[in-house]
Short mmCIF file of C-alpha atoms in Angstrom, two decimals:
data_model
loop_
_atom_site.label_atom_id
_atom_site.label_comp_id
_atom_site.label_asym_id
_atom_site.label_seq_id
_atom_site.Cartn_x
_atom_site.Cartn_y
_atom_site.Cartn_z
CA MET A 167 -19.73 53.90 63.70
CA MET A 168 -19.44 50.19 63.12
CA ASN A 169 -21.02 48.74 59.95
CA CYS A 170 -23.20 45.62 59.68
CA HIS A 171 -20.36 43.46 58.39
CA ASP A 172 -18.23 44.20 61.44
CA ALA A 173 -21.17 43.94 63.82
CA THR A 174 -22.14 40.47 62.54
CA PHE A 175 -18.46 39.44 62.67
CA LEU A 176 -18.32 40.33 66.38
CA MET A 177 -21.64 38.60 67.06
CA SER A 178 -20.36 35.48 65.32
CA GLN A 179 -17.12 35.55 67.31
CA SER A 180 -19.03 35.92 70.57
CA ARG A 181 -19.97 32.24 70.16
CA GLU A 182 -16.27 31.31 70.25
CA ARG A 183 -14.69 33.89 72.55
CA THR A 184 -15.56 36.54 75.14
CA LEU A 185 -15.76 39.98 73.56
CA SER A 186 -13.84 42.85 75.15
CA PHE A 187 -15.69 45.64 76.94
CA SER A 188 -15.17 48.11 74.11
CA GLU A 189 -16.28 45.56 71.50
CA ARG A 190 -19.46 44.98 73.44
CA MET A 191 -20.16 48.70 73.76
CA LYS A 192 -19.69 49.32 70.04
CA LEU A 193 -21.83 46.33 69.21
CA ARG A 194 -24.70 47.37 71.52
CA LEU A 195 -24.62 50.86 70.04
CA HIS A 196 -24.93 49.44 66.53
CA ILE A 197 -27.60 46.87 67.39
CA GLY A 198 -29.66 49.54 69.15
CA MET A 199 -29.97 51.35 65.85
CA CYS A 200 -30.06 48.49 63.35
CA ARG A 201 -33.11 46.24 63.05
CA GLY A 202 -31.34 43.81 60.69
CA CYS A 203 -28.47 43.21 63.10
CA ALA A 204 -30.86 42.90 66.06
CA ASN A 205 -32.65 40.12 64.15
CA PHE A 206 -29.31 38.55 63.29
CA GLU A 207 -28.36 38.45 66.95
CA ARG A 208 -31.57 36.60 67.85
CA GLN A 209 -31.16 34.15 64.99
CA LEU A 210 -27.51 33.28 65.57
CA PRO A 211 -28.10 30.78 68.42
CA ARG A 212 -30.95 29.25 66.40
CA LEU A 213 -28.41 28.21 63.75
CA GLY A 214 -26.55 26.19 66.36
CA ASP A 215 -29.79 24.68 67.67
CA ALA A 216 -30.80 23.78 64.13
CA ALA A 217 -27.43 22.12 63.48
CA LYS A 218 -27.87 19.96 66.58
CA ALA A 219 -31.45 19.09 65.67
CA TYR A 220 -30.19 18.20 62.20
CA ALA A 221 -27.48 15.86 63.52
CA SER A 222 -29.85 14.00 65.80
CA SER A 223 -32.82 13.76 63.50
CA SER A 224 -34.08 10.51 62.08
CA GLU A 225 -35.86 12.17 59.20
CA GLN A 226 -33.41 14.64 57.83
CA LYS A 227 -33.55 13.21 54.36
CA ASP A 228 -36.19 11.51 52.28
CA VAL A 229 -33.92 9.55 49.97
CA MET B 109 -23.19 -4.29 54.06
CA ASP B 110 -23.18 -7.32 56.42
CA GLN B 111 -23.08 -4.80 59.23
CA ILE B 112 -26.50 -3.66 58.07
CA ALA B 113 -27.79 -7.22 57.92
CA ARG B 114 -26.51 -7.84 61.42
CA LEU B 115 -28.09 -4.65 62.69
CA GLY B 116 -31.31 -5.73 61.01
CA THR B 117 -31.41 -8.96 62.99
CA GLU B 118 -30.40 -7.28 66.23
CA PHE B 119 -32.99 -4.55 65.93
CA ALA B 120 -35.74 -6.95 65.05
CA ASP B 121 -38.28 -4.23 64.46
CA ALA B 122 -35.97 -1.75 62.73
CA ASP B 123 -36.48 -1.26 59.03
CA PRO B 124 -33.36 -2.27 57.01
CA ALA B 125 -33.89 0.68 54.68
CA PHE B 126 -33.86 2.96 57.71
CA LEU B 127 -30.59 1.44 58.91
CA ALA B 128 -29.00 1.76 55.49
CA ARG B 129 -30.05 5.42 55.41
CA VAL B 130 -28.64 6.06 58.88
CA ARG B 131 -25.36 4.48 57.82
CA GLU B 132 -25.22 6.70 54.72
CA ASP B 133 -25.83 9.80 56.85
CA MET B 134 -23.14 8.73 59.28
CA LEU B 135 -20.62 8.12 56.51
CA ARG B 136 -21.33 11.48 54.93
CA PHE B 137 -20.90 13.21 58.27
CA ALA B 138 -17.70 11.32 59.16
CA ARG B 139 -16.15 11.83 55.70
CA LEU B 140 -16.79 15.55 55.83
CA GLN B 141 -15.30 15.81 59.30
CA LEU B 142 -12.32 13.53 58.83
CA GLY B 143 -11.51 14.08 55.15
CA SER B 144 -10.59 10.42 54.83
CA ASP B 145 -12.79 7.57 53.57
CA ASP B 146 -10.92 4.88 55.50
CA GLU B 147 -11.05 6.66 58.82
CA ALA B 148 -14.70 7.54 58.21
CA GLU B 149 -15.56 3.87 57.55
CA ASP B 150 -13.74 2.83 60.72
CA ALA B 151 -15.44 5.47 62.85
CA VAL B 152 -18.88 4.45 61.54
CA GLN B 153 -18.21 0.73 62.09
CA GLU B 154 -17.10 1.40 65.65
CA ALA B 155 -20.10 3.62 66.36
CA LEU B 156 -22.47 0.95 65.02
CA ALA B 157 -20.73 -1.76 67.03
CA GLY B 158 -21.03 0.42 70.13
CA ALA B 159 -24.73 0.88 69.47
CA LEU B 160 -25.22 -2.90 69.08
CA LYS B 161 -23.95 -3.48 72.59
CA ASN B 162 -26.71 -1.34 74.02
CA VAL B 163 -29.42 -2.51 71.72
CA THR B 164 -32.00 -3.37 74.33
CA ASN B 165 -32.35 0.20 75.51
CA PHE B 166 -33.98 1.52 72.38
CA ARG B 167 -37.55 2.02 71.42
CA GLY B 168 -38.11 3.58 68.08
CA GLU B 169 -35.92 4.63 65.22
CA ALA B 170 -35.51 8.26 66.23
CA ALA B 171 -34.03 7.35 69.61
CA LEU B 172 -31.79 4.77 67.99
CA LYS B 173 -30.43 7.21 65.44
CA THR B 174 -29.85 9.88 68.06
CA TRP B 175 -27.85 7.38 70.04
CA ILE B 176 -25.76 6.15 67.10
CA ILE B 177 -24.99 9.69 65.98
CA ALA B 178 -23.98 10.65 69.52
CA ILE B 179 -21.51 7.76 69.59
CA LEU B 180 -20.21 8.74 66.16
CA LYS B 181 -19.69 12.35 67.25
CA ASN B 182 -17.57 11.17 70.16
CA LYS B 183 -15.55 8.88 67.88
CA VAL B 184 -14.93 11.68 65.41
CA ALA B 185 -13.92 14.06 68.19
CA ASP B 186 -11.50 11.42 69.56
CA ILE B 187 -9.93 10.86 66.17
CA LEU B 188 -9.54 14.59 65.59
CA ARG B 189 -7.96 15.08 69.00
CA GLN B 190 -5.53 12.19 68.42
CA ARG B 191 -4.49 13.69 65.12
CA GLN B 192 -3.40 16.88 66.85
CA ARG B 193 -0.60 14.95 68.49
CA ARG B 194 0.71 13.96 65.07
CA PRO B 195 2.58 16.35 62.77
CA VAL B 196 0.36 18.20 60.30
CA VAL B 197 0.40 16.43 56.96
CA ALA B 198 1.43 18.33 53.86
CA SER B 199 -1.95 18.00 52.15
CA GLN B 200 -3.61 19.90 54.98
CA MET B 201 -1.16 22.77 54.68
CA GLN B 202 -1.44 23.15 50.94
CA GLU B 203 -5.04 24.19 50.87
CA THR B 204 -4.74 27.89 50.29
CA ASP B 205 -8.28 28.99 49.50
CA GLN B 206 -9.21 28.32 53.07
CA GLU B 207 -12.01 30.66 53.88
CA GLY B 208 -14.44 30.50 50.98
CA ALA B 209 -16.25 33.60 49.74
CA LEU B 210 -18.08 36.16 51.87
CA PRO B 211 -21.75 35.79 50.88
CA ALA B 212 -23.02 38.82 48.97
CA VAL B 213 -25.24 40.16 51.74
CA PHE B 214 -23.51 43.52 52.34
CA ASP B 215 -23.11 46.58 50.13
CA ARG B 216 -19.78 48.35 49.59
CA LYS B 217 -20.11 50.20 52.88
CA GLY B 218 -20.62 46.94 54.73
CA MET B 219 -24.32 47.58 55.40
CA TRP B 220 -27.06 44.99 54.72
CA ARG B 221 -28.39 44.95 51.17
CA ASP B 222 -32.16 45.38 51.28
CA ALA B 223 -32.90 41.86 50.02
CA ALA B 224 -30.46 40.27 52.49
CA ARG B 225 -31.37 42.18 55.66
CA PRO B 226 -32.38 39.73 58.40
CA ALA B 227 -36.14 39.76 58.88
CA ARG B 228 -37.98 38.60 61.96
CA TRP B 229 -38.40 34.82 62.18
CA GLU B 230 -41.77 33.73 63.47
CA ASP B 231 -41.63 31.11 66.19
CA PRO B 232 -38.39 29.44 65.07
CA GLU B 233 -38.17 26.89 67.91
CA ALA B 234 -41.38 25.12 67.05
CA GLU B 235 -40.16 24.05 63.65
CA LEU B 236 -36.59 22.96 64.29
CA HIS B 237 -37.45 19.29 64.42
CA SER B 238 -39.90 19.11 61.54
CA SER B 239 -38.66 17.00 58.64
CA GLN B 240 -39.39 19.77 56.14
CA PHE B 241 -37.23 22.24 58.06
CA LEU B 242 -34.40 19.74 58.39
CA ALA B 243 -34.52 19.01 54.65
CA VAL B 244 -34.12 22.75 53.97
CA PHE B 245 -31.32 22.95 56.54
CA ASP B 246 -29.59 20.00 54.88
CA ALA B 247 -29.79 21.69 51.47
CA CYS B 248 -28.48 24.99 52.87
CA LEU B 249 -25.59 23.27 54.67
CA ASN B 250 -24.62 21.41 51.52
CA ARG B 251 -24.63 24.64 49.56
CA LEU B 252 -21.88 26.18 51.72
CA PRO B 253 -18.31 26.17 50.38
CA PRO B 254 -16.87 22.83 51.67
CA GLN B 255 -14.46 24.32 54.19
CA GLN B 256 -17.19 26.55 55.65
CA GLY B 257 -19.56 23.60 56.02
CA ARG B 258 -16.87 21.51 57.61
CA VAL B 259 -15.78 24.12 60.17
CA PHE B 260 -19.39 25.01 60.99
CA MET B 261 -20.20 21.35 61.72
CA MET B 262 -17.01 20.86 63.73
CA ARG B 263 -17.97 23.83 65.86
CA GLU B 264 -21.75 23.52 66.19
CA ILE B 265 -22.33 19.77 65.93
CA VAL B 266 -19.12 18.10 67.14
CA GLU B 267 -18.66 21.07 69.51
CA LEU B 268 -14.89 21.28 69.18
CA GLU B 269 -13.15 24.33 70.63
CA THR B 270 -11.61 26.87 68.25
CA GLN B 271 -8.08 25.70 69.16
CA GLU B 272 -8.95 22.11 68.33
CA ILE B 273 -10.30 23.11 64.93
CA CYS B 274 -7.16 25.18 64.30
CA SER B 275 -4.82 22.29 64.99
CA GLU B 276 -6.91 19.88 62.99
CA LEU B 277 -7.04 22.03 59.86
CA GLY B 278 -3.76 23.92 60.22
CA LEU B 279 -5.61 27.26 60.31
CA SER B 280 -5.19 30.31 62.51
CA VAL B 281 -7.76 31.47 65.04
CA SER B 282 -8.63 34.43 62.83
CA ASN B 283 -9.16 32.09 59.83
CA ILE B 284 -11.65 30.14 61.93
CA HIS B 285 -13.47 33.31 62.99
CA VAL B 286 -13.73 34.48 59.38
CA ILE B 287 -14.90 31.05 58.16
CA LEU B 288 -17.57 30.74 60.87
CA HIS B 289 -18.81 34.29 60.23
CA ARG B 290 -19.21 33.58 56.51
CA ALA B 291 -20.79 30.19 57.10
CA ARG B 292 -23.35 31.66 59.51
CA LEU B 293 -24.18 34.56 57.19
CA ALA B 294 -24.68 32.21 54.26
CA LEU B 295 -26.67 29.64 56.23
CA ARG B 296 -28.90 32.31 57.78
CA ALA B 297 -29.54 33.92 54.39
CA CYS B 298 -30.38 30.53 52.84
CA LEU B 299 -32.79 29.63 55.67
CA GLN B 300 -34.51 32.99 55.44
CA LEU B 301 -34.94 32.62 51.69
CA HIS B 302 -36.16 29.03 51.70
CA TRP B 303 -37.90 28.70 55.02
CA PHE B 304 -38.61 31.87 56.98
CA HIS B 305 -39.75 33.82 53.95
CA GLU B 306 -42.72 35.54 55.52
CA GLY B 307 -42.35 39.13 56.68
CA ALA B 308 -39.19 39.81 54.65
#
């Protein structure tokens, strides 16, 4: 059984490369049983969205 | 600084303090991405000059900044791509502590520690553009180990491919995967702690 470190590592990599079939199966099995990793999976794309919002914002800092 | 003055006259209704702030943000971004003050200055000057040419199209500071930053991102990406055709300089190869630490979110078995386990985020989209959220995001990004922050921005903001980041920094694909994993874990943990604290 995959642990949370390895599951989050695969989820992170899925933003850079296509996961193999067996990687996806192991990941789904873990996420199905792990609330923390299921939340992580939903939040991962939000980090990218936030980074883009950050780069294009006019109010990111109150100097 | 005369660039600012010139911008000020071109954008008659733009606040000079706003323009100075935008320029500071641009420089910070370009320096982090390029690792060179001179090249960063040049990229920012060119981006500002490019924006001046299209000055009539803009209403409002937010639209103007979005536009300038978009030009800057393209400049930075161009410079990084050009560099790949040159031999890797020694200083880039000497950095050995490349990956930065794994944030302390897992126990010895690699399972989430209770305090670090991702909680549900309520309605995250709605808040992405609020200035308070972006200030927290800025603080969290700046708290990352430098290499992690740099690679994360190259990937998620400049949108370079993994191979391009590898050639630029002289790192392997697996280095990049490790760095991005750690950066995302640390950033997520920081946002949860300082922004999405409810329901933890």
